[in-house]
PDB file of C-alpha atoms in Angstrom:
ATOM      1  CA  UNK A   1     -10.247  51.268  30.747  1.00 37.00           C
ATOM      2  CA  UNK A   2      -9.408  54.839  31.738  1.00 35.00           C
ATOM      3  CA  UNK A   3     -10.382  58.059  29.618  1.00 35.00           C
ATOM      4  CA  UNK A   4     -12.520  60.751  29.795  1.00 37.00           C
ATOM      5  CA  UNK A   5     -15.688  60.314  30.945  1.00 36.00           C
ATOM      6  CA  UNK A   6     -17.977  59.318  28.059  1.00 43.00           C
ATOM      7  CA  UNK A   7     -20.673  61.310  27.050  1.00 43.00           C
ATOM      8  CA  UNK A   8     -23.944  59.748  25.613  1.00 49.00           C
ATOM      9  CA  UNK A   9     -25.157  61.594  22.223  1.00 51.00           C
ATOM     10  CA  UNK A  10     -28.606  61.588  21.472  1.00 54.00           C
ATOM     11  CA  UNK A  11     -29.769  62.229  17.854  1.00 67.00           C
ATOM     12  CA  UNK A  12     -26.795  62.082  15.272  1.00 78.00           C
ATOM     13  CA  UNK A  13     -25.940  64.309  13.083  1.00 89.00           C
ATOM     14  CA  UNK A  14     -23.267  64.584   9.907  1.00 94.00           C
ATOM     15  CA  UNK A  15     -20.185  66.646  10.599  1.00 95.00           C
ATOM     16  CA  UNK A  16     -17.146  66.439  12.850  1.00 96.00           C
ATOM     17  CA  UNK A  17     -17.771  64.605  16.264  1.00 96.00           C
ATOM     18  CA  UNK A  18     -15.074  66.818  18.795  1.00 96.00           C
ATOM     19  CA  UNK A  19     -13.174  63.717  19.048  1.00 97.00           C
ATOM     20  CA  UNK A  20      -9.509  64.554  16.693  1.00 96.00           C
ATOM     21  CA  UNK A  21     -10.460  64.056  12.893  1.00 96.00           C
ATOM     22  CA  UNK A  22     -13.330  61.734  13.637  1.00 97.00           C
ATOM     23  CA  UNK A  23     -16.593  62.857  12.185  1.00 97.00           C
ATOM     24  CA  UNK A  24     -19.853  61.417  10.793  1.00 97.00           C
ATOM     25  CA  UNK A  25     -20.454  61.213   6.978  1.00 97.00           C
ATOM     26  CA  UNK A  26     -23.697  61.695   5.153  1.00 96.00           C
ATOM     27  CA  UNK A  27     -24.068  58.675   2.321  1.00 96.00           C
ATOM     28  CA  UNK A  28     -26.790  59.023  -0.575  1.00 93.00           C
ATOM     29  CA  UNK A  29     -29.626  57.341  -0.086  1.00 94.00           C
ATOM     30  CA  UNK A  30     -32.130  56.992  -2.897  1.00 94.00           C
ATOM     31  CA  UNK A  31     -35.501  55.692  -1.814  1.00 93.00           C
ATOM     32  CA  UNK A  32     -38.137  55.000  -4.469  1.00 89.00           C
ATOM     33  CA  UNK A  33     -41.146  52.772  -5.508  1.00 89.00           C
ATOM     34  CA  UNK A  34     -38.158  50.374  -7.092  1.00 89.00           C
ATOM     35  CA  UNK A  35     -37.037  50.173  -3.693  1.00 94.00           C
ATOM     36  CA  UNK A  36     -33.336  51.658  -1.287  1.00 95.00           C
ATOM     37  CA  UNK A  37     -29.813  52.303  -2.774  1.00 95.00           C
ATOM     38  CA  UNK A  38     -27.419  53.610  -0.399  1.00 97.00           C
ATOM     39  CA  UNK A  39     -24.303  54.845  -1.768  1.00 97.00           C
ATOM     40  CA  UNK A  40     -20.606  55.643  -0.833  1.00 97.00           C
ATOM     41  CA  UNK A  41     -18.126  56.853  -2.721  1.00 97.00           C
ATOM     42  CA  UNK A  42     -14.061  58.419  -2.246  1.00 97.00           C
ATOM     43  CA  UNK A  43     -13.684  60.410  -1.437  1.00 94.00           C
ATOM     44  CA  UNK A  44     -16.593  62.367  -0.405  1.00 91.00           C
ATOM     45  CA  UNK A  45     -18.336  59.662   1.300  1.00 94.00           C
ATOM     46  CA  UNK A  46     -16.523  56.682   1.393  1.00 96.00           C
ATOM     47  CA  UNK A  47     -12.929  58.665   3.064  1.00 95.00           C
ATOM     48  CA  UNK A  48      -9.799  56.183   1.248  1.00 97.00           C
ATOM     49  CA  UNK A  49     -10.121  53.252  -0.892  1.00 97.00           C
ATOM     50  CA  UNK A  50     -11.241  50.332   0.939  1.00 97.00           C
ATOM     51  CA  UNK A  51      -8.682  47.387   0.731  1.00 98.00           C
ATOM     52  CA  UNK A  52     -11.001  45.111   3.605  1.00 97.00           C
ATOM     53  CA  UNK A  53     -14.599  44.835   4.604  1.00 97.00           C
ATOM     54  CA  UNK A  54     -15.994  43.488   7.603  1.00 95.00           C
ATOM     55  CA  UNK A  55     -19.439  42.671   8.220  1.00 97.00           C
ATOM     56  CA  UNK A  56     -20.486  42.069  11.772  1.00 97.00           C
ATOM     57  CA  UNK A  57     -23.957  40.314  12.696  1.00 96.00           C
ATOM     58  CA  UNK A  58     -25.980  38.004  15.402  1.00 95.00           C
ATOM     59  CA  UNK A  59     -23.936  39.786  17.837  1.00 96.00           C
ATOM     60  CA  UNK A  60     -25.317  38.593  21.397  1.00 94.00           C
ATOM     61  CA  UNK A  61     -26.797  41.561  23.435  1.00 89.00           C
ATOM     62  CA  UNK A  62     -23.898  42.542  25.809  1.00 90.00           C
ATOM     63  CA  UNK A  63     -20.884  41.823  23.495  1.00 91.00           C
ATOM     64  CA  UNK A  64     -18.621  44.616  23.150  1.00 92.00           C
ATOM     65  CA  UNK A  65     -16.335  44.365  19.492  1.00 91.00           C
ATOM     66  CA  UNK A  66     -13.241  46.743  18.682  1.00 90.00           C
ATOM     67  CA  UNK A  67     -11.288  48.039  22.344  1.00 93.00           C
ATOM     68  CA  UNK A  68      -8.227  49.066  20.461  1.00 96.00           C
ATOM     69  CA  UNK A  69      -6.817  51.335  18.206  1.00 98.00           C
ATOM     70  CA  UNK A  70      -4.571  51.231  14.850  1.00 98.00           C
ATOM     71  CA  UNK A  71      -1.333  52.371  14.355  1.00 98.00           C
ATOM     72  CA  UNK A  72      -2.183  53.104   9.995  1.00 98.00           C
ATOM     73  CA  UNK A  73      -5.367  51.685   9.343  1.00 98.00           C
ATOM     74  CA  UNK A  74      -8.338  54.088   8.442  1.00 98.00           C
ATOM     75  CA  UNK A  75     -11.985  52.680   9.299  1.00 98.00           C
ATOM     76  CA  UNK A  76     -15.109  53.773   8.164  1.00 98.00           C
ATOM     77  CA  UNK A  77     -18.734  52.063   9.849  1.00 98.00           C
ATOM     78  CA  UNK A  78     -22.002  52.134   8.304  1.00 98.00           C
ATOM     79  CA  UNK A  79     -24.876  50.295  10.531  1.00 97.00           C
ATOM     80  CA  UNK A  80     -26.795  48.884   7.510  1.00 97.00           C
ATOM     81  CA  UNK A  81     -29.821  47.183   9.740  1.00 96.00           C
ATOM     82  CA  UNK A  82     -30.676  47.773  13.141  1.00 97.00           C
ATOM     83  CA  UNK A  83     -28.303  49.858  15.449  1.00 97.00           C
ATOM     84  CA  UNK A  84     -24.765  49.632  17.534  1.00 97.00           C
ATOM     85  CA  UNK A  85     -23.210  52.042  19.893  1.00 97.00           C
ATOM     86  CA  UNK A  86     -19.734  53.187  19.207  1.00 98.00           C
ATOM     87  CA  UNK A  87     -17.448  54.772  21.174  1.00 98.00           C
ATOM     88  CA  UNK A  88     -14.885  57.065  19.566  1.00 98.00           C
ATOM     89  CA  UNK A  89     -11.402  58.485  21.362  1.00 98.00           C
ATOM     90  CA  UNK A  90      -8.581  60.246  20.544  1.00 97.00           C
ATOM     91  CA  UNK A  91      -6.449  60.352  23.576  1.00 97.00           C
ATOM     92  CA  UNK A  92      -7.811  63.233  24.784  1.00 96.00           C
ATOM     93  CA  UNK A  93     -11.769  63.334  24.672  1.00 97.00           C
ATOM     94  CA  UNK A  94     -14.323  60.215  24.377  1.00 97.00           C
ATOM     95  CA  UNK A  95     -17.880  60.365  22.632  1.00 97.00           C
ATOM     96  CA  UNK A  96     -20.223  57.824  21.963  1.00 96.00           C
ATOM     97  CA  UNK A  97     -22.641  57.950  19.642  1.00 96.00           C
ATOM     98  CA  UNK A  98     -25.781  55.491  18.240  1.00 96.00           C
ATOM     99  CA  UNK A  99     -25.194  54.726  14.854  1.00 97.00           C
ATOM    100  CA  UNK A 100     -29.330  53.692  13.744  1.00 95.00           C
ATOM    101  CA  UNK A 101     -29.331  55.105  10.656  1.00 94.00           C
ATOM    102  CA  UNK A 102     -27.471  53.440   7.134  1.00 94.00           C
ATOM    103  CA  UNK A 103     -26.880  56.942   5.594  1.00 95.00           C
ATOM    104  CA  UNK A 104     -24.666  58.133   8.869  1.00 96.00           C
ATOM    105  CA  UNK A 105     -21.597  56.670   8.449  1.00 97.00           C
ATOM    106  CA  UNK A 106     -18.589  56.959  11.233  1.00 98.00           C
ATOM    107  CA  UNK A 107     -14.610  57.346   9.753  1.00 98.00           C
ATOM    108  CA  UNK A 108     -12.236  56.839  12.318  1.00 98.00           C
ATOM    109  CA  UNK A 109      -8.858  57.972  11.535  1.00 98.00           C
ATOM    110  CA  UNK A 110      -5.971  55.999  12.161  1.00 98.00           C
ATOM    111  CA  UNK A 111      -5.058  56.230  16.059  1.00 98.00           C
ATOM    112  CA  UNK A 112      -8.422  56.551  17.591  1.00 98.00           C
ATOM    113  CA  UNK A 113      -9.806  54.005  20.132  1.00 98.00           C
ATOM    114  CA  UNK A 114     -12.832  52.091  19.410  1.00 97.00           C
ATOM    115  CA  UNK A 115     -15.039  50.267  21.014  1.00 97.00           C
ATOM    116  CA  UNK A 116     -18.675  49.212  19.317  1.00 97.00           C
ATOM    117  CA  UNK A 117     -21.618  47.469  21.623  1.00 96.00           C
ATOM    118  CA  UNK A 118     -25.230  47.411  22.546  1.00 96.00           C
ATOM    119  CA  UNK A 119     -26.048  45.543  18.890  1.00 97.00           C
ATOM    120  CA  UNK A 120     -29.203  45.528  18.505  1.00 97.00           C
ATOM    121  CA  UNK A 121     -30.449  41.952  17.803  1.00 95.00           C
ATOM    122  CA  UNK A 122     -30.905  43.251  13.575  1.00 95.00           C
ATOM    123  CA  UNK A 123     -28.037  45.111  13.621  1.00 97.00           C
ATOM    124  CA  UNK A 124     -25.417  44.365  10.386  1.00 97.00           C
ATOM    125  CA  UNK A 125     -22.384  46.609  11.136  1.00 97.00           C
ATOM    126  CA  UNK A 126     -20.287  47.111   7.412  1.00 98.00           C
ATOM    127  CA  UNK A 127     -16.619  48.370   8.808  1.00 97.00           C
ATOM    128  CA  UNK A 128     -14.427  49.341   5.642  1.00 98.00           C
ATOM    129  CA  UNK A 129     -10.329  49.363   6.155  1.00 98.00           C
ATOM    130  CA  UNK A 130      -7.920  51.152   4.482  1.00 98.00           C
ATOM    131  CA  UNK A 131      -5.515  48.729   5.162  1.00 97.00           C
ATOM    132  CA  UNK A 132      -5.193  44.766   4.876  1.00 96.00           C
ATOM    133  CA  UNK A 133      -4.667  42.478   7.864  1.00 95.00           C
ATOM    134  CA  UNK A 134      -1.708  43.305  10.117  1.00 96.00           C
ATOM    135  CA  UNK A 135      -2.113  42.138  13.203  1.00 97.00           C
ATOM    136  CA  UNK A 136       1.053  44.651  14.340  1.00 98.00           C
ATOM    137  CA  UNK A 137      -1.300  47.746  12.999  1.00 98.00           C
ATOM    138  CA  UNK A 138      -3.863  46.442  16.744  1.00 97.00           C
ATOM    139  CA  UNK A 139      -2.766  48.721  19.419  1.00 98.00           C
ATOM    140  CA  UNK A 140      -4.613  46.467  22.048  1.00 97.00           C
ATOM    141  CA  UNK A 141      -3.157  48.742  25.403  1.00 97.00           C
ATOM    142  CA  UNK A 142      -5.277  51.830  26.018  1.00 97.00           C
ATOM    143  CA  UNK A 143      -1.819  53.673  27.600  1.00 97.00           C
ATOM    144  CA  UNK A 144       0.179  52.757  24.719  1.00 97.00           C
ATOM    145  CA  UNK A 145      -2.669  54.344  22.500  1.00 98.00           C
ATOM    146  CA  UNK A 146      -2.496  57.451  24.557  1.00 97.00           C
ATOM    147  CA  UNK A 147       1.112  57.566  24.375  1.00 97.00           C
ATOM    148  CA  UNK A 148       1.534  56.690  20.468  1.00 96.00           C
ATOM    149  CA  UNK A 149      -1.156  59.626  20.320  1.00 95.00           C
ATOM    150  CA  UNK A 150       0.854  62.209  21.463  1.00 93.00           C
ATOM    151  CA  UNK A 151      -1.113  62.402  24.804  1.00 90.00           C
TER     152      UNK A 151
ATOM    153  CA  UNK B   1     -32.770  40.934 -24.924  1.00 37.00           C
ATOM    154  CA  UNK B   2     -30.262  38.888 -26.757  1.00 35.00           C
ATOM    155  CA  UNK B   3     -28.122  36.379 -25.986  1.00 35.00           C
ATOM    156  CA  UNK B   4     -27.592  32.514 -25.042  1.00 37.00           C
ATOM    157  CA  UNK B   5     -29.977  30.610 -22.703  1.00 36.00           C
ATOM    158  CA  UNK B   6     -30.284  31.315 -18.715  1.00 42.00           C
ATOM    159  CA  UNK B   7     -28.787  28.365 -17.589  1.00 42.00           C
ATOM    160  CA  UNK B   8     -30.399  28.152 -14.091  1.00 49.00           C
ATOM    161  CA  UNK B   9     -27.920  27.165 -11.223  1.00 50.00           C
ATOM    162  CA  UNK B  10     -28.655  24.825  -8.399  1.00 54.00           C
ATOM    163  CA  UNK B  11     -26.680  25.136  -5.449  1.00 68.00           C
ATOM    164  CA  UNK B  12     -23.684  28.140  -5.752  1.00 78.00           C
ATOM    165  CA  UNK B  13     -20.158  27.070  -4.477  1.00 89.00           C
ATOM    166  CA  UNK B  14     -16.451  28.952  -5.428  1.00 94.00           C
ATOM    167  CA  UNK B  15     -14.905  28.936  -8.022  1.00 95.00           C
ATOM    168  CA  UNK B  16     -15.101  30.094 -11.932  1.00 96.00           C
ATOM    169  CA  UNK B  17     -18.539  30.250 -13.530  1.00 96.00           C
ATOM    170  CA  UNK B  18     -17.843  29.537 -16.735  1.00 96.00           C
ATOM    171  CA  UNK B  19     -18.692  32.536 -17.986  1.00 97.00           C
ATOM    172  CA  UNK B  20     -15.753  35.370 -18.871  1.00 96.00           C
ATOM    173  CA  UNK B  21     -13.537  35.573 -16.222  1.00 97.00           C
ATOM    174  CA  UNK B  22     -16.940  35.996 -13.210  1.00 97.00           C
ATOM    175  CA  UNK B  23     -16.147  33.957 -10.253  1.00 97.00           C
ATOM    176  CA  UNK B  24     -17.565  33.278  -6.739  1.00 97.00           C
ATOM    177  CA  UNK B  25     -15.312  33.923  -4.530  1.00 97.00           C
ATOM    178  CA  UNK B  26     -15.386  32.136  -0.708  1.00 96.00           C
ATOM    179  CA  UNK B  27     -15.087  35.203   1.751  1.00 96.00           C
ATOM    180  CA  UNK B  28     -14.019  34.310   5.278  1.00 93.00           C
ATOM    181  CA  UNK B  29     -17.151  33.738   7.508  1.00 94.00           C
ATOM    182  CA  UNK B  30     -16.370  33.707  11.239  1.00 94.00           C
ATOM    183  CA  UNK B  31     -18.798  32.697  13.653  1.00 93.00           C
ATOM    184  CA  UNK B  32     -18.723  32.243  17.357  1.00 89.00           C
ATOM    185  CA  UNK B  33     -20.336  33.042  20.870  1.00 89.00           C
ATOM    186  CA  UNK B  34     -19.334  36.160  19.990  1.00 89.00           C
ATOM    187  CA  UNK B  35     -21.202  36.902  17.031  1.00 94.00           C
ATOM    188  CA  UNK B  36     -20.470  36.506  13.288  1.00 95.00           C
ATOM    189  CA  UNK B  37     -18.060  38.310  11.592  1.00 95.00           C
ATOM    190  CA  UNK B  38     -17.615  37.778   7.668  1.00 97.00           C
ATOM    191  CA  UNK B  39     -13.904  39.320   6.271  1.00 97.00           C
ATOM    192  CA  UNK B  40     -13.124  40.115   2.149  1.00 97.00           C
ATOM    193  CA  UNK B  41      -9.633  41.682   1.738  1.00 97.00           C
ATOM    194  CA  UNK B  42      -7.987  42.480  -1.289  1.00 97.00           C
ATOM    195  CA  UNK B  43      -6.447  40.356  -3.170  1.00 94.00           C
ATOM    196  CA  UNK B  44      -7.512  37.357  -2.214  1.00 91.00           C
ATOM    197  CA  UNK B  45     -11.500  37.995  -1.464  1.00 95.00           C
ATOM    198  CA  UNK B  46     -12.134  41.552  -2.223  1.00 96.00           C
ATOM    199  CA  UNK B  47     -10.923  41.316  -6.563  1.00 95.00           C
ATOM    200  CA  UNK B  48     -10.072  45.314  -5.787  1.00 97.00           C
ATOM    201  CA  UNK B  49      -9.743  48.250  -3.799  1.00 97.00           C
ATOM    202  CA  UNK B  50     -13.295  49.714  -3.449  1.00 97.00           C
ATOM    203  CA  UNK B  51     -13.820  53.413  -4.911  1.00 98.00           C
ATOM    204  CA  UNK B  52     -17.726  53.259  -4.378  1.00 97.00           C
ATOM    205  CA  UNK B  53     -19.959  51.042  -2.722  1.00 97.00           C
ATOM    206  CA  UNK B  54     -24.021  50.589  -3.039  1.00 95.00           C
ATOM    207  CA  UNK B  55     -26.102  48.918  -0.885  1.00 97.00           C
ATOM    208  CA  UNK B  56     -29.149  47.684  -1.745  1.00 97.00           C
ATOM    209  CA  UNK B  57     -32.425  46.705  -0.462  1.00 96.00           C
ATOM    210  CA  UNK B  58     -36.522  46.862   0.201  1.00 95.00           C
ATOM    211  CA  UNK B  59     -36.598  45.908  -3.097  1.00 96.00           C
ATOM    212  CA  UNK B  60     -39.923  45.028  -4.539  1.00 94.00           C
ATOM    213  CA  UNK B  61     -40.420  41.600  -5.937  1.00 89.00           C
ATOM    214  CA  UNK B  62     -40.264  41.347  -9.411  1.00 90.00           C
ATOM    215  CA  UNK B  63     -37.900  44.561  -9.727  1.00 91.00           C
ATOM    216  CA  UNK B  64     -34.681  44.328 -11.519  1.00 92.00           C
ATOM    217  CA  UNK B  65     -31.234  45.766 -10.850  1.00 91.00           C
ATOM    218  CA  UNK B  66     -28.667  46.158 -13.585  1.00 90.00           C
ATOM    219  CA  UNK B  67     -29.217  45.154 -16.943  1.00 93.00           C
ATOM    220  CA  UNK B  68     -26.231  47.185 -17.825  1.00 96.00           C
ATOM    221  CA  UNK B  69     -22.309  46.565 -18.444  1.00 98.00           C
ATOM    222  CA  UNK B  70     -19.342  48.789 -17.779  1.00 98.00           C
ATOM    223  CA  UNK B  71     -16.430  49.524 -19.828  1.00 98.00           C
ATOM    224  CA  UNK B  72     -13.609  49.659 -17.121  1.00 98.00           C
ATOM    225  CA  UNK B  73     -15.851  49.002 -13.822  1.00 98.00           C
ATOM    226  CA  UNK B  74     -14.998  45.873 -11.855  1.00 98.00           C
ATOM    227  CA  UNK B  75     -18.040  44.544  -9.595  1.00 98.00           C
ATOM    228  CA  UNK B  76     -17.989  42.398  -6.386  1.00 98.00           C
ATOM    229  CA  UNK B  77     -21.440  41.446  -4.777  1.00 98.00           C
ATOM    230  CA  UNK B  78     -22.242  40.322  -1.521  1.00 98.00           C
ATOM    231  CA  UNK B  79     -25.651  38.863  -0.411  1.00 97.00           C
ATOM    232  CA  UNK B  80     -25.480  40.128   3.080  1.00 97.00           C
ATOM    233  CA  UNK B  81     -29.307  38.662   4.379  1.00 96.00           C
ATOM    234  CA  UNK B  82     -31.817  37.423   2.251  1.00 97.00           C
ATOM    235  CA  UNK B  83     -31.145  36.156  -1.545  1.00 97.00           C
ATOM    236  CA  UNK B  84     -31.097  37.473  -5.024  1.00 97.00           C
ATOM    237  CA  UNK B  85     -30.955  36.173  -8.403  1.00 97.00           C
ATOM    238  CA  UNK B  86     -27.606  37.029 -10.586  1.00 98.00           C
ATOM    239  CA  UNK B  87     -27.188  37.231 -14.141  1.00 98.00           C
ATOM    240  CA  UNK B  88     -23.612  37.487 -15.400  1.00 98.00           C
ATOM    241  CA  UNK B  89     -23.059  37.697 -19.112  1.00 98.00           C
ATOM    242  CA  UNK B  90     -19.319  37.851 -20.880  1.00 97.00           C
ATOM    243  CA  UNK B  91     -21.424  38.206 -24.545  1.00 97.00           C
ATOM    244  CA  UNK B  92     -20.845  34.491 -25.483  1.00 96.00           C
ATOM    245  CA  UNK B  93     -22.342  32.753 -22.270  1.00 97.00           C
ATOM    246  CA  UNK B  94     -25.121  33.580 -19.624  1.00 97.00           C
ATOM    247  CA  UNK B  95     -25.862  32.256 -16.540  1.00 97.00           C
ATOM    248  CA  UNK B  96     -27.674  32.738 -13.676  1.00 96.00           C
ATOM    249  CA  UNK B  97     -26.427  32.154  -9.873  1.00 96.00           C
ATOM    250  CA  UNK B  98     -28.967  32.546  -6.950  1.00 96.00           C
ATOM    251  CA  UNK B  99     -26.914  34.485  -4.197  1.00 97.00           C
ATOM    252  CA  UNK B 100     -27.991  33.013  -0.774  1.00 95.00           C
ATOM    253  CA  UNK B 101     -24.855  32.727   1.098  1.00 94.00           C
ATOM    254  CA  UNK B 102     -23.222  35.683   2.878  1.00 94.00           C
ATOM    255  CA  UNK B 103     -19.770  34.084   2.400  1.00 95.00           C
ATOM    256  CA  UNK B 104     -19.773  33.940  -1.403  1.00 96.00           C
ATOM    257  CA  UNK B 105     -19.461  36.541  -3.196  1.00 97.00           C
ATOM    258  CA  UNK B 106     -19.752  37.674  -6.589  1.00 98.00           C
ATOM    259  CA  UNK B 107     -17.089  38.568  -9.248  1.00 98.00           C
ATOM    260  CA  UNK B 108     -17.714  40.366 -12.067  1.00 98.00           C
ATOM    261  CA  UNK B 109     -14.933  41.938 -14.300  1.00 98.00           C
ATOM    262  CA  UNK B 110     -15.340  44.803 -16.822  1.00 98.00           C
ATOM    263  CA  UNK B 111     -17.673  44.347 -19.420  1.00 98.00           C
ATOM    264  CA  UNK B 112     -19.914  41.688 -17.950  1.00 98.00           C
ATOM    265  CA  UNK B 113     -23.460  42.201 -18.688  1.00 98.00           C
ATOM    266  CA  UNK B 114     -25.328  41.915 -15.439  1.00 97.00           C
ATOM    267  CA  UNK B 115     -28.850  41.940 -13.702  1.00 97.00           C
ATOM    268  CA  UNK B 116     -29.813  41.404 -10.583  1.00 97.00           C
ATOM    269  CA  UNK B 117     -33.672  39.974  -9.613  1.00 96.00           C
ATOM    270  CA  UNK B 118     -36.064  38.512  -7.510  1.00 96.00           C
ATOM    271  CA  UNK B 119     -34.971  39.961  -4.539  1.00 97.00           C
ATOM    272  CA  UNK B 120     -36.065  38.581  -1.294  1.00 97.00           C
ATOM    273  CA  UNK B 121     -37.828  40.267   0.705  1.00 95.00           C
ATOM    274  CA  UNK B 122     -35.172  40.559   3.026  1.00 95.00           C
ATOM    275  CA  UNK B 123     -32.414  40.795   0.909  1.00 97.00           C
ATOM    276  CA  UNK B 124     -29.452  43.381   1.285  1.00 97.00           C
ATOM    277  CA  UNK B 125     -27.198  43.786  -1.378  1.00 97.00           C
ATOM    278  CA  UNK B 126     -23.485  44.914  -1.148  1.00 98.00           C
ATOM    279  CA  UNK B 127     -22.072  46.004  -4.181  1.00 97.00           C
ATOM    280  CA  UNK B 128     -18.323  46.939  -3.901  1.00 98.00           C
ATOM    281  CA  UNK B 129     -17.147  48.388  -7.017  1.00 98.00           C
ATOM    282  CA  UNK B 130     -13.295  49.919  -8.834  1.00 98.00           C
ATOM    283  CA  UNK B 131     -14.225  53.230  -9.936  1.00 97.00           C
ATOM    284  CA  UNK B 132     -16.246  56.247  -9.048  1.00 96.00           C
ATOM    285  CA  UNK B 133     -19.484  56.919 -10.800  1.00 95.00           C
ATOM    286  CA  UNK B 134     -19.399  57.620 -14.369  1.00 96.00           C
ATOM    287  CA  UNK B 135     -22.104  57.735 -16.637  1.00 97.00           C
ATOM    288  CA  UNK B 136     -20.036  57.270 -19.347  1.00 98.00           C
ATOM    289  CA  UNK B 137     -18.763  53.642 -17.944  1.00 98.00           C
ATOM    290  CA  UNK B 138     -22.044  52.063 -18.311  1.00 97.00           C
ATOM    291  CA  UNK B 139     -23.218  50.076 -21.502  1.00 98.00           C
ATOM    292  CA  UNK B 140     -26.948  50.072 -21.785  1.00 97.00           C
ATOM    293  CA  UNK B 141     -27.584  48.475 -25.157  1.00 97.00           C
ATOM    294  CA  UNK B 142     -26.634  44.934 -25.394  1.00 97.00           C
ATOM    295  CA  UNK B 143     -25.646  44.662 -29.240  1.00 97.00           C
ATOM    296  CA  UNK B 144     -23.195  47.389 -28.109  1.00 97.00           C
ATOM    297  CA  UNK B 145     -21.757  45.223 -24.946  1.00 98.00           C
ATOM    298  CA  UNK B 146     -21.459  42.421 -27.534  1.00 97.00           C
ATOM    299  CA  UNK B 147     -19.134  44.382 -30.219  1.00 97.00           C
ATOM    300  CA  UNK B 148     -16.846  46.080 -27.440  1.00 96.00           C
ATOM    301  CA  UNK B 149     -16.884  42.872 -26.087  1.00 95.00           C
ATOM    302  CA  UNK B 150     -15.478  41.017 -29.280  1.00 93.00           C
ATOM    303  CA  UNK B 151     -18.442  39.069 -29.962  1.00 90.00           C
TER     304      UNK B 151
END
């Protein structure tokens, strides 16, 4: 895969992550003797209206999910348990970052390349879409990505 | 509280639960080599698009969730680990489902009086739900669930 060179990111942060419109979203968490609620709402801190949900777990160390981009669809990651790496581009720069924290979310805008790996054995990935299925909406070919970016 | 019996439920499975218009609905549960990946997209397995989502969890035992209805709210839960007890009332009939399944999840349409209970240890709960927070969309007194609700 070619790209700028990625660039490990220690502690995360909310706010924009240098990488086009992507950026990392504070949720609510409420933590109490009755126990967690973690909370996401549109549009502050859930980004569009979620028409799909993906939840990803028992991923074997070493599996790598995502490698492509969409042409439409909006995505928006929130590591509930354990932690995942996941590598954000728009064309033009590349960032990873550790997602270990539920009330850090990640929205990736519609063309950015993705890749998530490095689960943790725990780890329960929630991915909300903005669209349905369509598998013409998978941009699979990094060049194409970069060329359908504007790059 | 008022109502009918709890009419404890054996083993869950999809379909309607007799109760309003509350359903379990099968969500598509993929798993490989590769990991497990469970899908809900709207219509078919996610009832909505989601405005807000909660997620739940180090809940103590013997704490309860809910107890409440909502006017225009739709609700869709998802036992992601663990299991939790569900209570779905439509003001006529009540049941109770134990959600231990990742791949079935929970419908609940406007006014349906719910609560959620012994949590597992473990257990994470995904609520997806219609509408933003309102406090005005909640209905915490039962008698008054049971008159909007035609009863």
């Amino acid at each position: 895969m070619t790209g700028e060179a990625t660039a490990p990111d220690g502690g995360i942060q909310a706010g924009p992550l240098g990488v086009g419109e992507t950026r990392l979203i504070s949720l609510r968490e409420i933590v109490d003797v009755n126990g967690s609620l973690l909370v996401g709402e549109v549009p502050d801190t859930l980004p569009f209206v979620a028409r799909r949900f993906f939840a990803l777990y028992d991923i074997p160390a070493g599996e790598a999910r995502g490698t492509h981009a969409h042409r439409e669809c909006e995505q928006f990651l929130v590591c509930l348990r354990g932690s995942v790496t996941a590598l954000v581009d728009d064309g033009r720069t590349r960032r990873e970052v550790r997602l270990d924290r539920a009330e850090l979310g990640l929205y990736m805008p519609r063309l950015t390349w993705g890749t998530q790996s490095d689960y943790s054995p725990d780890a329960l990935l929630m991915v909300f879409a903005s669209h349905g299925y369509d598998a013409d909406d998978y941009i699979h070919d990094y060049d194409e990505f970069r060329s359908l970016a504007g790059v």
